[in-house]
Amino acid sequence: MLNNHDQLWNRCLSVIKDNISEASYNTWFAPIVALKYENSIFVLQVPSQFFVEYIEEKYIDLLRMTLYREVGVGTRLEYRVLIDKSSGRGTQIPSAAEQTKQKSSGSNSSYVNPYHKPQLPEIDPQLNPAYNFNNLIEGNSNKLARTAGISIGNEPGKNIFNPLFVYGQSGVGKTHLANAIGVMTKQLHPEKRVLYVSANTFQIQYTDAVRSNTVNDFLNFYQTIDVLIVDDIQEFAGKTGTQNTFFHIFNHLHQTGKQLVLTSDRSPIVMVGLEQRLLTRFKWGLSAEIEKPDFELRRSILESKIYRDGLEISDEVVDFIAEHVVDNVRDLEGVLVSLLAHSTLANMPIDVALAEKVISRIVNITRKVNTVEKIRDVVCEYFSLSIDAISTKSRKREVVQARQIAMYLSKQLTKSSLSSIGNTIGQRDHATVLHACKIVNDLMDSDKNFRSSVREIEEKLKH
């Protein structure tokens, strides 16, 4: 047979269930147990202090209205938080709203609510200010992730990108983006508690907390964070205790509208060693891949770095680096540092030869092989001519000039014989090829625009 307080609480639950979602009801009200009702005080047992904080923040008006309606106007609310399950020992505290009411009515009670949130102390967000959006150059490979990151920095926790799960291979800029989100958040919202932590550091902290029996303190700290950024989340694989703890932190932060940003070297779909309930939550927000930077982005990154560092490097060298260092941003920056060091210490000019020497220590340089046919085709494309046109006996100026340039570049960039070049480009003999090379050389010396056109075609042949 139900006690009077159980019957009253069941009536209250019926009202509450009609006013909130089923998920919220199951999370925040189903675990509550009615303990007693006497002297107009209704005592509810809750599982933890977080229930008290959350209910007081989100549902106190609904709860108070329901108690007045089903139990009686003037009913006072108290919570009992179970500290030790085996002994049944617990802490009983009034609703914070009751304290406010008592103070406003002139009460002299000296009771201090132990769950009233004091001003939390500042924490070191562990961010690298050098990693910000100003120097995170946008390109096709990172546009989605970068745009979502800026949205989060503007309004952390109040966007559809929660959590933001960023993945991609090493060196493509995941850590840069994660830090940039934190840096921007602190700039626009200095009151927010932002924390960047690697998965490895989180794991070490958790292990230390277990050894020192301070897991509750560990949980309490992480549940105060407004923007939690965890780098290399794949390192949680196989660590069951860490995953369980992070699961509870994730749930608490997400349910209270806090922002989570996670990075990994692989998509949630192919991650192994992580619990399914975590992987499911990783996919709640936005999963954004950062791919290898394309040529244009690599060039833009190099130009930005060169400008910031006050270096002087020719476009030819920049193009050479961007063309050969293709896997990640870290290598691009490393090449620039090495070039500067070699140039300074050995008093060498920063040219293509030095760039090739430095880059060859990082990647295998495969020289592009040009053929007469390829050169002919690129020249025709540049002048918007058909291959048939360049092979005719036409004496039109643009056709003759294109044919001569194709012969000149073929002699410069291939090991083909003059006869072979002439045969491929318009069925001409070796004397015609020699004449064409002389004409092109003379024009390059005297005509700036002509020289520029030939250089542009040469650049196209490098890519």
Coordinates of C-alpha atoms in Angstrom, one line a residue:
M1 CA 0.0 0.0 0.0
L2 CA 1.4 3.4 -1.0
N3 CA 2.2 5.9 1.7
N4 CA 0.6 9.3 1.6
H5 CA 3.8 11.0 0.3
D6 CA 4.0 8.3 -2.5
Q7 CA 0.5 8.9 -3.6
L8 CA 1.0 12.7 -3.6
W9 CA 4.3 12.3 -5.6
N10 CA 2.7 10.0 -8.2
R11 CA 0.0 12.7 -8.8
C12 CA 2.8 15.3 -9.2
L13 CA 4.6 13.0 -11.7
S14 CA 1.4 12.7 -13.8
V15 CA 1.3 16.4 -14.1
I16 CA 5.0 16.8 -14.8
K17 CA 4.9 14.0 -17.5
D18 CA 2.3 16.0 -19.4
N19 CA 4.5 19.1 -19.5
I20 CA 7.9 17.8 -20.5
S21 CA 9.3 15.4 -23.1
E22 CA 9.5 11.7 -22.3
A23 CA 13.3 11.7 -22.5
S24 CA 13.6 14.6 -20.0
Y25 CA 11.0 12.9 -17.7
N26 CA 12.9 9.6 -17.8
T27 CA 16.3 11.4 -17.2
W28 CA 15.4 13.8 -14.4
F29 CA 12.2 12.7 -12.7
A30 CA 11.8 9.0 -13.0
P31 CA 14.9 8.4 -10.7
I32 CA 13.5 10.6 -7.9
V33 CA 12.0 8.9 -4.8
A34 CA 9.5 10.6 -2.5
L35 CA 10.8 10.2 1.1
K36 CA 8.3 12.0 3.3
Y37 CA 5.8 14.8 3.6
E38 CA 5.2 16.4 7.0
N39 CA 4.9 20.0 8.4
S40 CA 4.3 21.2 4.9
I41 CA 7.8 20.0 3.8
F42 CA 8.0 17.6 0.9
V43 CA 11.4 15.7 0.8
L44 CA 12.6 14.1 -2.4
Q45 CA 15.6 11.8 -2.7
V46 CA 17.8 12.5 -5.8
P47 CA 20.8 10.5 -7.1
S48 CA 23.4 13.3 -7.1
Q49 CA 24.1 17.0 -6.6
F50 CA 23.8 17.4 -10.4
F51 CA 20.1 16.5 -10.2
V52 CA 19.6 19.3 -7.7
E53 CA 21.5 21.8 -9.8
Y54 CA 19.7 20.9 -13.0
I55 CA 16.2 20.7 -11.6
E56 CA 16.7 24.0 -9.8
E57 CA 17.9 25.6 -13.0
K58 CA 15.4 24.1 -15.5
Y59 CA 12.3 22.7 -13.8
I60 CA 11.9 24.5 -10.4
D61 CA 8.9 26.6 -11.6
L62 CA 7.1 23.5 -13.0
L63 CA 7.9 21.5 -9.8
R64 CA 6.8 24.2 -7.4
M65 CA 3.5 24.9 -9.3
T66 CA 2.8 21.1 -9.3
L67 CA 3.4 20.8 -5.6
Y68 CA 1.1 23.7 -4.8
R69 CA -1.6 22.2 -7.0
E70 CA -1.4 18.6 -5.9
V71 CA -0.1 18.9 -2.3
G72 CA -1.1 22.3 -1.2
V73 CA -0.2 26.0 -1.5
G74 CA 2.9 26.8 0.7
T75 CA 4.4 23.4 0.4
R76 CA 8.2 23.7 0.9
L77 CA 10.6 21.5 -1.1
E78 CA 13.7 19.8 0.2
Y79 CA 16.1 17.4 -1.5
R80 CA 18.0 14.5 0.0
V81 CA 21.2 13.6 -1.8
L82 CA 22.4 10.0 -1.0
I83 CA 26.1 10.0 0.0
D84 CA 26.6 6.4 1.1
K85 CA 24.2 3.8 -0.3
S86 CA 25.2 1.0 2.1
S87 CA 24.4 3.1 5.3
G88 CA 21.7 5.2 3.7
R89 CA 23.6 8.3 4.9
G90 CA 22.7 11.5 3.0
T91 CA 22.6 15.3 3.0
Q92 CA 19.2 17.1 3.1
I93 CA 19.0 20.6 1.7
P94 CA 16.1 22.9 0.9
S95 CA 15.4 24.2 -2.6
A96 CA 17.4 27.3 -3.4
A97 CA 14.2 29.0 -4.2
E98 CA 13.0 28.4 -0.6
Q99 CA 16.2 30.1 0.7
T100 CA 15.6 33.1 -1.5
K101 CA 12.0 33.3 -0.3
Q102 CA 13.0 33.1 3.3
K103 CA 15.7 35.7 2.9
S104 CA 13.3 38.1 1.2
S105 CA 10.7 37.6 4.0
G106 CA 13.3 38.8 6.6
S107 CA 14.3 35.4 7.9
N108 CA 17.5 35.3 10.0
S109 CA 18.4 31.8 9.0
S110 CA 22.1 31.3 8.6
Y111 CA 21.7 28.2 6.5
V112 CA 24.0 28.1 3.4
N113 CA 23.0 25.9 0.5
P114 CA 26.0 23.6 -0.2
Y115 CA 24.9 23.2 -3.8
H116 CA 24.6 26.9 -4.5
K117 CA 27.1 27.5 -7.3
P118 CA 29.8 30.0 -6.2
Q119 CA 31.8 32.0 -8.7
L120 CA 34.1 29.4 -10.2
P121 CA 37.8 30.2 -10.3
E122 CA 39.5 30.9 -13.6
I123 CA 41.2 28.0 -15.3
D124 CA 44.0 27.8 -17.8
P125 CA 42.3 26.8 -21.1
Q126 CA 45.5 25.2 -22.3
L127 CA 45.1 26.8 -25.7
N128 CA 47.9 27.8 -28.2
P129 CA 47.0 31.4 -29.2
A130 CA 49.2 31.0 -32.3
Y131 CA 46.5 28.6 -33.6
N132 CA 43.7 31.0 -34.6
F133 CA 41.3 31.6 -37.4
N134 CA 43.4 34.5 -38.8
N135 CA 46.1 32.1 -39.8
L136 CA 43.9 29.1 -40.6
I137 CA 43.7 29.6 -44.3
E138 CA 40.4 28.5 -45.9
G139 CA 40.4 26.1 -48.8
N140 CA 38.1 23.4 -50.4
S141 CA 39.6 20.8 -48.1
N142 CA 38.7 22.5 -44.8
K143 CA 35.8 24.9 -45.6
L144 CA 33.0 23.0 -43.9
A145 CA 34.9 22.4 -40.7
R146 CA 36.3 25.9 -40.5
T147 CA 32.9 27.5 -41.1
A148 CA 31.3 25.3 -38.4
G149 CA 34.2 26.3 -36.1
I150 CA 33.6 30.0 -36.5
S151 CA 29.9 29.5 -35.8
I152 CA 30.8 27.7 -32.6
G153 CA 33.2 30.4 -31.6
N154 CA 30.4 33.0 -32.0
E155 CA 27.8 31.0 -30.1
P156 CA 29.2 28.0 -28.2
G157 CA 26.5 25.5 -27.3
K158 CA 23.8 27.4 -29.1
N159 CA 24.3 25.9 -32.6
I160 CA 23.5 22.7 -34.4
F161 CA 27.2 21.7 -34.4
N162 CA 27.2 20.0 -31.0
P163 CA 29.3 18.0 -30.9
L164 CA 31.6 19.1 -33.7
F165 CA 33.5 16.0 -34.7
V166 CA 36.5 16.8 -36.9
Y167 CA 38.5 14.0 -38.5
G168 CA 41.3 13.7 -41.0
Q169 CA 44.8 12.3 -41.3
S170 CA 47.8 13.7 -39.3
G171 CA 49.0 17.2 -40.2
V172 CA 45.9 18.5 -42.0
G173 CA 45.0 21.2 -39.4
K174 CA 42.7 19.5 -36.9
T175 CA 44.5 20.7 -33.8
H176 CA 44.8 24.2 -35.3
L177 CA 41.1 24.3 -35.9
A178 CA 40.3 23.0 -32.4
N179 CA 42.5 25.6 -30.8
A180 CA 41.1 28.4 -33.0
I181 CA 37.6 27.6 -31.8
G182 CA 38.8 27.9 -28.2
V183 CA 40.8 31.1 -28.8
M184 CA 37.8 32.8 -30.6
T185 CA 35.4 31.7 -27.8
K186 CA 37.6 33.2 -25.1
Q187 CA 37.9 36.4 -27.1
L188 CA 34.2 36.8 -27.6
H189 CA 33.0 35.2 -24.3
P190 CA 35.7 35.7 -21.7
E191 CA 33.4 34.4 -19.0
K192 CA 33.2 31.0 -20.6
R193 CA 35.2 28.1 -19.1
V194 CA 37.1 26.7 -22.1
L195 CA 39.4 23.7 -21.9
Y196 CA 41.5 22.1 -24.6
V197 CA 42.8 18.7 -23.6
S198 CA 44.4 15.8 -25.5
A199 CA 42.8 12.4 -25.1
N200 CA 46.1 11.1 -23.7
T201 CA 46.1 13.8 -21.0
F202 CA 42.5 13.1 -20.1
Q203 CA 43.4 9.4 -19.8
I204 CA 46.3 10.2 -17.4
Q205 CA 44.2 12.6 -15.3
Y206 CA 41.5 9.9 -15.0
T207 CA 44.0 7.2 -14.0
D208 CA 45.5 9.5 -11.4
A209 CA 42.0 10.2 -10.0
V210 CA 41.2 6.5 -9.7
R211 CA 44.5 5.9 -7.8
S212 CA 43.9 8.8 -5.4
N213 CA 40.2 8.0 -5.0
T214 CA 39.2 11.5 -6.4
V215 CA 37.1 10.5 -9.4
N216 CA 34.2 12.6 -8.1
D217 CA 36.4 15.7 -8.0
F218 CA 37.6 14.8 -11.5
L219 CA 33.9 14.5 -12.7
N220 CA 32.9 17.7 -10.9
F221 CA 35.6 19.7 -12.5
Y222 CA 34.9 18.5 -16.1
Q223 CA 31.2 19.1 -15.6
T224 CA 31.8 22.8 -15.0
I225 CA 33.4 23.3 -18.5
D226 CA 31.4 25.4 -21.0
V227 CA 33.5 24.5 -24.1
L228 CA 35.3 21.1 -23.9
I229 CA 37.8 20.4 -26.7
V230 CA 39.2 16.9 -26.8
D231 CA 42.0 16.2 -29.3
D232 CA 42.7 12.7 -30.8
I233 CA 39.6 11.1 -29.3
Q234 CA 40.6 7.8 -31.0
E235 CA 43.1 7.2 -28.2
F236 CA 40.2 6.3 -25.9
A237 CA 39.9 3.0 -27.8
G238 CA 40.1 0.0 -25.5
K239 CA 40.1 2.1 -22.3
T240 CA 36.7 1.1 -20.8
G241 CA 37.0 3.1 -17.6
T242 CA 38.0 6.3 -19.4
Q243 CA 35.2 5.8 -21.9
N244 CA 32.5 5.3 -19.2
T245 CA 33.7 8.5 -17.4
F246 CA 33.8 10.5 -20.6
F247 CA 30.3 9.2 -21.5
H248 CA 28.9 10.7 -18.2
I249 CA 30.8 14.0 -18.8
F250 CA 29.6 14.2 -22.4
N251 CA 26.0 13.6 -21.4
H252 CA 26.1 16.2 -18.6
L253 CA 27.6 18.9 -20.8
H254 CA 25.4 18.2 -23.8
Q255 CA 22.2 18.1 -21.7
T256 CA 23.1 21.4 -20.1
G257 CA 23.8 23.2 -23.4
K258 CA 27.6 23.2 -23.2
Q259 CA 29.7 22.8 -26.3
L260 CA 31.9 19.8 -27.2
V261 CA 34.5 19.7 -30.0
L262 CA 36.3 16.4 -30.7
T263 CA 39.0 15.5 -33.2
S264 CA 40.1 12.2 -34.5
D265 CA 42.3 10.7 -37.2
R266 CA 39.3 8.7 -38.6
S267 CA 35.6 9.0 -39.0
P268 CA 33.2 7.7 -36.3
I269 CA 32.0 5.1 -38.8
V270 CA 35.3 3.3 -38.9
M271 CA 36.4 3.7 -35.3
V272 CA 37.0 0.5 -33.4
G273 CA 37.5 -0.1 -29.7
L274 CA 35.0 2.6 -28.7
E275 CA 31.6 1.8 -27.2
Q276 CA 28.6 2.1 -29.5
R277 CA 26.9 4.6 -27.1
L278 CA 29.8 7.0 -27.4
L279 CA 30.0 6.6 -31.2
T280 CA 26.3 7.3 -31.5
R281 CA 26.7 10.5 -29.5
F282 CA 29.7 11.6 -31.6
K283 CA 27.4 11.6 -34.6
W284 CA 24.7 13.8 -33.0
G285 CA 26.1 17.0 -34.3
L286 CA 28.3 17.5 -37.3
S287 CA 31.1 15.2 -38.5
A288 CA 33.4 17.2 -40.8
E289 CA 36.4 15.8 -42.6
I290 CA 39.5 17.9 -43.2
E291 CA 41.2 16.5 -46.3
K292 CA 44.7 16.9 -47.7
P293 CA 45.2 20.6 -48.9
D294 CA 45.0 21.0 -52.7
F295 CA 47.6 23.0 -54.6
E296 CA 45.9 26.3 -54.3
L297 CA 45.5 26.0 -50.5
R298 CA 49.1 24.8 -50.1
R299 CA 50.3 27.8 -52.0
S300 CA 48.1 30.2 -50.0
I301 CA 49.4 28.7 -46.7
L302 CA 53.0 29.2 -47.8
E303 CA 52.3 32.8 -49.0
S304 CA 50.6 33.6 -45.6
K305 CA 53.5 32.1 -43.6
I306 CA 56.1 33.9 -45.8
Y307 CA 54.3 37.2 -45.3
R308 CA 54.0 36.8 -41.5
D309 CA 57.6 35.8 -41.1
G310 CA 58.9 38.7 -43.3
L311 CA 60.7 36.3 -45.7
E312 CA 61.5 36.9 -49.4
I313 CA 60.9 33.8 -51.5
S314 CA 60.3 33.8 -55.2
D315 CA 57.0 32.6 -56.7
E316 CA 59.0 29.9 -58.5
V317 CA 60.2 28.4 -55.2
V318 CA 56.8 28.7 -53.6
D319 CA 55.2 26.8 -56.5
F320 CA 57.9 24.2 -56.3
I321 CA 57.3 23.6 -52.6
A322 CA 53.5 23.6 -53.1
E323 CA 53.8 21.1 -56.0
H324 CA 55.9 18.6 -54.1
V325 CA 54.9 18.8 -50.5
V326 CA 51.3 17.5 -50.8
D327 CA 50.4 15.5 -47.7
N328 CA 50.0 18.0 -44.8
V329 CA 50.4 21.6 -43.6
R330 CA 53.0 20.7 -41.0
D331 CA 55.5 19.6 -43.7
L332 CA 54.9 22.9 -45.6
E333 CA 55.9 24.9 -42.5
G334 CA 58.8 22.6 -41.8
V335 CA 60.2 23.2 -45.3
L336 CA 60.1 26.9 -44.9
V337 CA 61.9 26.7 -41.5
S338 CA 64.6 24.4 -43.1
L339 CA 65.0 26.7 -46.1
L340 CA 65.5 29.7 -43.8
A341 CA 68.0 27.8 -41.7
H342 CA 70.0 26.6 -44.7
S343 CA 70.0 30.0 -46.3
T344 CA 71.1 31.8 -43.1
L345 CA 73.7 29.4 -41.8
A346 CA 75.3 28.5 -45.2
N347 CA 74.7 31.9 -46.8
M348 CA 72.9 30.3 -49.7
P349 CA 70.1 31.9 -51.8
I350 CA 66.7 30.5 -51.4
D351 CA 66.2 29.1 -54.9
V352 CA 64.7 26.0 -56.5
A353 CA 67.9 24.0 -56.1
L354 CA 68.0 24.6 -52.3
A355 CA 64.2 23.9 -52.1
E356 CA 64.8 20.6 -53.9
K357 CA 67.6 19.7 -51.6
V358 CA 65.4 20.4 -48.5
I359 CA 62.3 18.8 -49.8
S360 CA 64.0 15.6 -50.9
R361 CA 64.7 14.8 -47.2
I362 CA 60.9 14.8 -46.6
V363 CA 59.4 13.4 -49.7
N364 CA 60.4 11.6 -52.8
I365 CA 60.6 14.1 -55.7
T366 CA 59.4 12.7 -58.9
R367 CA 60.2 15.0 -61.8
K368 CA 57.4 15.5 -64.3
V369 CA 58.2 14.0 -67.7
N370 CA 57.3 16.3 -70.6
T371 CA 56.8 14.9 -74.1
V372 CA 56.7 16.7 -77.4
E373 CA 53.0 15.7 -77.7
K374 CA 52.2 17.1 -74.2
I375 CA 54.0 20.3 -74.9
R376 CA 52.1 20.6 -78.3
D377 CA 48.8 20.0 -76.6
V378 CA 49.4 22.5 -73.8
V379 CA 50.5 25.2 -76.2
C380 CA 47.4 24.6 -78.4
E381 CA 45.2 24.9 -75.3
Y382 CA 46.9 28.1 -74.2
F383 CA 46.3 29.8 -77.6
S384 CA 42.8 28.1 -78.0
L385 CA 43.9 26.3 -81.2
S386 CA 43.1 22.8 -82.3
I387 CA 46.0 20.3 -82.7
D388 CA 45.0 20.0 -86.4
A389 CA 45.5 23.8 -86.8
I390 CA 49.1 23.7 -85.6
S391 CA 49.9 20.8 -88.0
T392 CA 48.7 22.7 -91.1
K393 CA 50.8 24.9 -93.4
S394 CA 48.8 27.9 -92.2
R395 CA 50.8 31.2 -92.2
K396 CA 48.4 32.9 -89.8
R397 CA 50.4 34.8 -87.2
E398 CA 48.9 33.1 -84.1
V399 CA 49.3 29.6 -85.6
V400 CA 52.9 30.2 -86.7
Q401 CA 53.7 31.7 -83.2
A402 CA 52.1 28.7 -81.4
R403 CA 54.0 26.2 -83.6
Q404 CA 57.3 28.0 -83.0
I405 CA 56.8 28.1 -79.2
A406 CA 55.9 24.4 -79.1
M407 CA 59.1 23.6 -81.0
Y408 CA 61.2 25.9 -78.7
L409 CA 59.8 24.3 -75.5
S410 CA 60.2 20.8 -76.9
K411 CA 63.9 21.5 -77.5
Q412 CA 64.3 23.0 -74.0
L413 CA 62.3 20.5 -72.0
T414 CA 62.7 17.1 -73.7
K415 CA 65.6 15.0 -75.0
S416 CA 63.9 14.5 -78.4
S417 CA 65.9 15.1 -81.6
L418 CA 65.1 18.1 -83.8
S419 CA 63.8 15.8 -86.5
S420 CA 61.5 14.1 -84.1
I421 CA 60.2 17.5 -82.8
G422 CA 59.6 18.8 -86.3
N423 CA 57.8 15.5 -87.3
T424 CA 55.5 15.7 -84.3
I425 CA 54.7 19.4 -84.7
G426 CA 53.4 20.0 -88.2
Q427 CA 55.6 17.5 -90.2
R428 CA 58.5 20.0 -90.3
D429 CA 62.2 19.3 -90.8
H430 CA 65.0 19.9 -88.3
A431 CA 66.0 23.2 -90.0
T432 CA 62.5 24.6 -89.4
V433 CA 62.8 23.7 -85.7
L434 CA 66.2 25.5 -85.4
H435 CA 64.8 28.5 -87.1
A436 CA 61.7 28.5 -84.7
C437 CA 64.0 28.3 -81.6
K438 CA 66.0 31.3 -82.9
I439 CA 62.8 33.4 -83.5
V440 CA 61.4 32.6 -80.1
N441 CA 64.7 33.4 -78.3
D442 CA 64.9 36.8 -80.1
L443 CA 61.2 37.6 -79.3
M444 CA 61.7 36.7 -75.6
D445 CA 64.6 39.2 -75.4
S446 CA 62.7 42.0 -77.1
D447 CA 59.0 41.5 -76.3
K448 CA 57.9 41.5 -72.6
N449 CA 54.4 40.2 -73.3
F450 CA 55.7 37.4 -75.5
R451 CA 58.2 36.4 -72.8
S452 CA 55.4 36.4 -70.2
S453 CA 53.3 34.0 -72.4
V454 CA 56.1 31.5 -72.8
R455 CA 56.8 31.6 -69.0
E456 CA 53.0 30.9 -68.3
I457 CA 53.1 27.9 -70.6
E458 CA 56.2 26.6 -68.9
E459 CA 54.4 26.9 -65.5
K460 CA 51.5 24.9 -66.9
L461 CA 53.8 22.2 -68.0
K462 CA 55.0 21.8 -64.4
H463 CA 51.6 20.8 -63.0

